Each structure stands twice: as structure tokens, then as C-alpha cells.
Amino acid sequence: TIMGARTFGKGSVQKVIGLPGGSGVKLTVSRYMTPLGRSIQALGIMPDLLVDETAAGAGNDAPRLRETDLARHLGNVAAAPGAAA
């Protein structure tokens, strides 16, 4: 059982590769998946039991920044292994 609030939705692993002259490139090298093969990118993980995060009770009703709110975020395109494309 998972308790808490929905996660941010950052489901990618990125590596920074240095280039000559001090510049670099950020490359997405993999994605985080659930044990059943579902990508968490832009969706996050929804807990089984929602729990307020603050003593004041703002918790789950408070607006939160999520991966999907960011400009140029990666979409969720990964499918479960063996799933039809």
C-alpha cells in the first residue's frame, strides 16, 4: 500500500555530456517504469491512500507544480513490455 500525495512525474534519467569550450548537452538516457512496466513520466504515481502533506491540511487540495506543467516536458509514450504499439 502506498500512502501520500501524487508524485511530481519526473520519469526520465538524464546525463550531461561535456563538450569542448565549456558547453554541454543534456541527453535523456532512460525512463523510470513501475514494476508492471508503466512509465511514470508526466503522470507520477498515485498513492492508494491520499494523505495531507501539511499540518494545516492544505495537502492534496493545494495546487502543485508537476512535470506536465513545465514547458517542453517529455510526454509519456512508453508502453508496458509486450504491449501492442
Short mmCIF file of N, CA, C and O in Angstrom, two decimals, residues 21-84:
data_model
loop_
_atom_site.label_atom_id
_atom_site.label_comp_id
_atom_site.label_asym_id
_atom_site.label_seq_id
_atom_site.Cartn_x
_atom_site.Cartn_y
_atom_site.Cartn_z
N GLY A 21 34.95 23.67 -25.13
CA GLY A 21 34.63 25.08 -24.93
C GLY A 21 33.74 25.34 -23.73
O GLY A 21 33.24 26.43 -23.56
N GLY A 22 33.52 24.31 -22.91
CA GLY A 22 32.73 24.50 -21.71
C GLY A 22 31.23 24.33 -21.88
O GLY A 22 30.47 24.46 -20.94
N SER A 23 30.77 24.04 -23.08
CA SER A 23 29.34 23.82 -23.27
C SER A 23 29.02 22.35 -23.02
O SER A 23 29.90 21.55 -22.71
N GLY A 24 27.78 22.00 -23.13
CA GLY A 24 27.37 20.62 -22.90
C GLY A 24 26.00 20.35 -23.46
O GLY A 24 25.33 21.26 -23.95
N VAL A 25 25.62 19.09 -23.40
CA VAL A 25 24.30 18.69 -23.87
C VAL A 25 23.69 17.75 -22.83
O VAL A 25 24.40 16.94 -22.23
N LYS A 26 22.41 17.93 -22.57
CA LYS A 26 21.71 17.06 -21.64
C LYS A 26 20.96 16.03 -22.47
O LYS A 26 20.15 16.37 -23.32
N LEU A 27 21.25 14.76 -22.23
CA LEU A 27 20.70 13.67 -23.01
C LEU A 27 19.85 12.77 -22.12
O LEU A 27 20.29 12.37 -21.05
N THR A 28 18.62 12.49 -22.54
CA THR A 28 17.78 11.55 -21.81
C THR A 28 18.23 10.15 -22.17
O THR A 28 18.22 9.77 -23.35
N VAL A 29 18.65 9.38 -21.16
CA VAL A 29 19.24 8.07 -21.41
C VAL A 29 18.31 6.91 -21.04
O VAL A 29 18.52 5.79 -21.48
N SER A 30 17.32 7.16 -20.21
CA SER A 30 16.35 6.11 -19.86
C SER A 30 15.16 6.73 -19.16
O SER A 30 15.11 7.93 -18.91
N ARG A 31 14.17 5.89 -18.87
CA ARG A 31 12.96 6.35 -18.19
C ARG A 31 12.67 5.44 -17.00
O ARG A 31 12.99 4.26 -17.02
N TYR A 32 12.04 6.01 -15.98
CA TYR A 32 11.62 5.23 -14.82
C TYR A 32 10.30 4.54 -15.14
O TYR A 32 9.39 5.15 -15.71
N MET A 33 10.19 3.28 -14.77
CA MET A 33 8.99 2.50 -15.01
C MET A 33 8.54 1.85 -13.69
O MET A 33 9.36 1.57 -12.83
N THR A 34 7.25 1.58 -13.58
CA THR A 34 6.74 0.81 -12.44
C THR A 34 7.10 -0.66 -12.65
O THR A 34 7.46 -1.05 -13.76
N PRO A 35 6.98 -1.49 -11.62
CA PRO A 35 7.27 -2.92 -11.80
C PRO A 35 6.41 -3.57 -12.90
O PRO A 35 6.84 -4.56 -13.50
N LEU A 36 5.25 -3.01 -13.18
CA LEU A 36 4.40 -3.58 -14.23
C LEU A 36 4.68 -2.96 -15.60
O LEU A 36 3.99 -3.24 -16.57
N GLY A 37 5.71 -2.11 -15.68
CA GLY A 37 6.11 -1.56 -16.96
C GLY A 37 5.44 -0.27 -17.37
O GLY A 37 5.57 0.17 -18.50
N ARG A 38 4.74 0.41 -16.45
CA ARG A 38 4.10 1.68 -16.78
C ARG A 38 5.08 2.82 -16.55
O ARG A 38 5.73 2.90 -15.51
N SER A 39 5.20 3.70 -17.53
CA SER A 39 6.06 4.87 -17.39
C SER A 39 5.41 5.85 -16.42
O SER A 39 4.20 6.06 -16.46
N ILE A 40 6.22 6.46 -15.56
CA ILE A 40 5.68 7.47 -14.64
C ILE A 40 5.87 8.88 -15.19
O ILE A 40 5.44 9.85 -14.56
N GLN A 41 6.50 9.01 -16.37
CA GLN A 41 6.77 10.32 -16.96
C GLN A 41 5.49 11.12 -17.13
O GLN A 41 4.54 10.66 -17.74
N ALA A 42 5.48 12.32 -16.56
CA ALA A 42 4.39 13.29 -16.66
C ALA A 42 3.12 12.85 -15.92
O ALA A 42 2.22 13.65 -15.74
N LEU A 43 3.05 11.60 -15.47
CA LEU A 43 1.87 11.12 -14.75
C LEU A 43 2.12 11.01 -13.26
O LEU A 43 1.24 11.26 -12.45
N GLY A 44 3.32 10.61 -12.89
CA GLY A 44 3.63 10.37 -11.49
C GLY A 44 3.01 9.08 -11.01
O GLY A 44 2.50 8.28 -11.79
N ILE A 45 3.09 8.88 -9.72
CA ILE A 45 2.49 7.70 -9.09
C ILE A 45 1.40 8.17 -8.16
O ILE A 45 1.62 9.04 -7.31
N MET A 46 0.21 7.64 -8.32
CA MET A 46 -0.92 7.98 -7.46
C MET A 46 -0.95 6.97 -6.31
O MET A 46 -1.00 5.77 -6.56
N PRO A 47 -0.91 7.45 -5.08
CA PRO A 47 -0.92 6.54 -3.94
C PRO A 47 -2.28 5.87 -3.77
O PRO A 47 -3.31 6.35 -4.26
N ASP A 48 -2.27 4.74 -3.07
CA ASP A 48 -3.51 4.04 -2.75
C ASP A 48 -4.33 4.84 -1.74
O ASP A 48 -5.56 4.88 -1.81
N LEU A 49 -3.64 5.47 -0.79
CA LEU A 49 -4.29 6.29 0.23
C LEU A 49 -3.71 7.69 0.19
O LEU A 49 -2.52 7.88 0.42
N LEU A 50 -4.55 8.69 -0.12
CA LEU A 50 -4.09 10.08 -0.14
C LEU A 50 -3.97 10.60 1.28
O LEU A 50 -4.86 10.41 2.10
N VAL A 51 -2.84 11.27 1.58
CA VAL A 51 -2.58 11.80 2.91
C VAL A 51 -2.15 13.26 2.76
O VAL A 51 -1.28 13.56 1.93
N ASP A 52 -2.74 14.16 3.55
CA ASP A 52 -2.34 15.56 3.52
C ASP A 52 -0.87 15.68 3.90
O ASP A 52 -0.39 14.98 4.79
N GLU A 53 -0.16 16.59 3.22
CA GLU A 53 1.26 16.76 3.48
C GLU A 53 1.56 17.81 4.54
O GLU A 53 2.68 17.91 4.99
N THR A 54 0.59 18.64 4.91
CA THR A 54 0.86 19.71 5.85
C THR A 54 -0.05 19.61 7.07
O THR A 54 -1.15 19.07 7.01
N ALA A 55 0.42 20.14 8.17
CA ALA A 55 -0.37 20.15 9.39
C ALA A 55 -1.61 21.02 9.22
O ALA A 55 -2.63 20.79 9.85
N ALA A 56 -1.53 22.02 8.32
CA ALA A 56 -2.65 22.93 8.09
C ALA A 56 -3.73 22.28 7.24
O ALA A 56 -4.82 22.82 7.10
N GLY A 57 -3.43 21.14 6.65
CA GLY A 57 -4.43 20.44 5.87
C GLY A 57 -4.51 20.84 4.42
O GLY A 57 -5.37 20.38 3.70
N ALA A 58 -3.62 21.73 3.94
CA ALA A 58 -3.65 22.14 2.54
C ALA A 58 -3.38 20.95 1.63
O ALA A 58 -4.01 20.80 0.60
N GLY A 59 -2.47 20.10 2.01
CA GLY A 59 -2.13 18.85 1.37
C GLY A 59 -2.59 18.62 -0.04
O GLY A 59 -2.17 19.30 -0.96
N ASN A 60 -3.48 17.67 -0.24
CA ASN A 60 -3.88 17.22 -1.57
C ASN A 60 -4.71 18.23 -2.35
O ASN A 60 -4.81 18.13 -3.56
N ASP A 61 -5.31 19.19 -1.68
CA ASP A 61 -6.12 20.19 -2.38
C ASP A 61 -5.31 21.38 -2.87
O ASP A 61 -5.78 22.16 -3.68
N ALA A 62 -4.08 21.52 -2.36
CA ALA A 62 -3.25 22.66 -2.73
C ALA A 62 -2.70 22.48 -4.15
O ALA A 62 -2.32 21.38 -4.52
N PRO A 63 -2.69 23.55 -4.96
CA PRO A 63 -2.11 23.43 -6.30
C PRO A 63 -0.62 23.15 -6.19
O PRO A 63 0.07 23.72 -5.35
N ARG A 64 -0.13 22.24 -7.03
CA ARG A 64 1.28 21.87 -7.02
C ARG A 64 1.83 21.87 -8.43
O ARG A 64 1.14 21.51 -9.37
N LEU A 65 3.09 22.24 -8.55
CA LEU A 65 3.78 22.15 -9.83
C LEU A 65 4.09 20.69 -10.11
O LEU A 65 4.58 19.98 -9.25
N ARG A 66 3.76 20.24 -11.31
CA ARG A 66 4.03 18.86 -11.73
C ARG A 66 4.86 18.90 -13.01
O ARG A 66 4.95 19.93 -13.68
N GLU A 67 5.44 17.77 -13.37
CA GLU A 67 6.22 17.66 -14.61
C GLU A 67 5.42 18.16 -15.81
O GLU A 67 5.94 18.85 -16.67
N THR A 68 4.14 17.82 -15.87
CA THR A 68 3.31 18.23 -17.02
C THR A 68 3.12 19.74 -17.11
O THR A 68 2.74 20.25 -18.15
N ASP A 69 3.38 20.47 -16.02
CA ASP A 69 3.25 21.92 -16.02
C ASP A 69 4.46 22.62 -16.64
O ASP A 69 4.40 23.81 -16.93
N LEU A 70 5.56 21.91 -16.80
CA LEU A 70 6.79 22.51 -17.29
C LEU A 70 6.79 22.61 -18.82
O LEU A 70 6.32 21.70 -19.50
N ALA A 71 7.32 23.72 -19.33
CA ALA A 71 7.43 23.88 -20.79
C ALA A 71 8.37 22.82 -21.33
O ALA A 71 9.37 22.48 -20.71
N ARG A 72 8.03 22.24 -22.45
CA ARG A 72 8.84 21.26 -23.17
C ARG A 72 9.12 20.00 -22.35
O ARG A 72 10.16 19.38 -22.52
N HIS A 73 8.19 19.62 -21.48
CA HIS A 73 8.40 18.38 -20.73
C HIS A 73 8.26 17.18 -21.67
O HIS A 73 7.61 17.27 -22.71
N LEU A 74 8.89 16.08 -21.29
CA LEU A 74 8.76 14.86 -22.08
C LEU A 74 7.37 14.29 -21.89
O LEU A 74 6.86 14.26 -20.77
N GLY A 75 6.77 13.85 -22.96
CA GLY A 75 5.46 13.21 -22.86
C GLY A 75 5.60 11.78 -22.40
O GLY A 75 6.69 11.22 -22.34
N ASN A 76 4.50 11.15 -22.08
CA ASN A 76 4.50 9.77 -21.64
C ASN A 76 4.17 8.90 -22.84
O ASN A 76 3.02 8.77 -23.22
N VAL A 77 5.18 8.29 -23.43
CA VAL A 77 4.97 7.47 -24.61
C VAL A 77 5.39 6.02 -24.42
O VAL A 77 5.20 5.20 -25.30
N ALA A 78 5.95 5.68 -23.26
CA ALA A 78 6.43 4.33 -23.02
C ALA A 78 5.26 3.40 -22.73
O ALA A 78 4.33 3.75 -22.03
N ALA A 79 5.32 2.21 -23.29
CA ALA A 79 4.28 1.20 -23.07
C ALA A 79 4.85 0.07 -22.23
O ALA A 79 6.06 -0.09 -22.14
N ALA A 80 3.97 -0.70 -21.66
CA ALA A 80 4.40 -1.86 -20.89
C ALA A 80 5.06 -2.87 -21.83
O ALA A 80 4.70 -2.98 -23.00
N PRO A 81 6.07 -3.60 -21.33
CA PRO A 81 6.74 -4.59 -22.18
C PRO A 81 5.73 -5.59 -22.74
O PRO A 81 4.85 -6.07 -22.03
N GLY A 82 5.82 -5.85 -24.01
CA GLY A 82 4.91 -6.80 -24.65
C GLY A 82 3.58 -6.21 -25.07
O GLY A 82 2.76 -6.87 -25.69
N ALA A 83 3.35 -4.94 -24.75
CA ALA A 83 2.07 -4.31 -25.11
C ALA A 83 2.08 -3.95 -26.59
O ALA A 83 3.13 -3.66 -27.16
N ALA A 84 0.92 -3.95 -27.19
CA ALA A 84 0.82 -3.57 -28.61
C ALA A 84 1.12 -2.10 -28.76
O ALA A 84 0.73 -1.28 -27.94
#
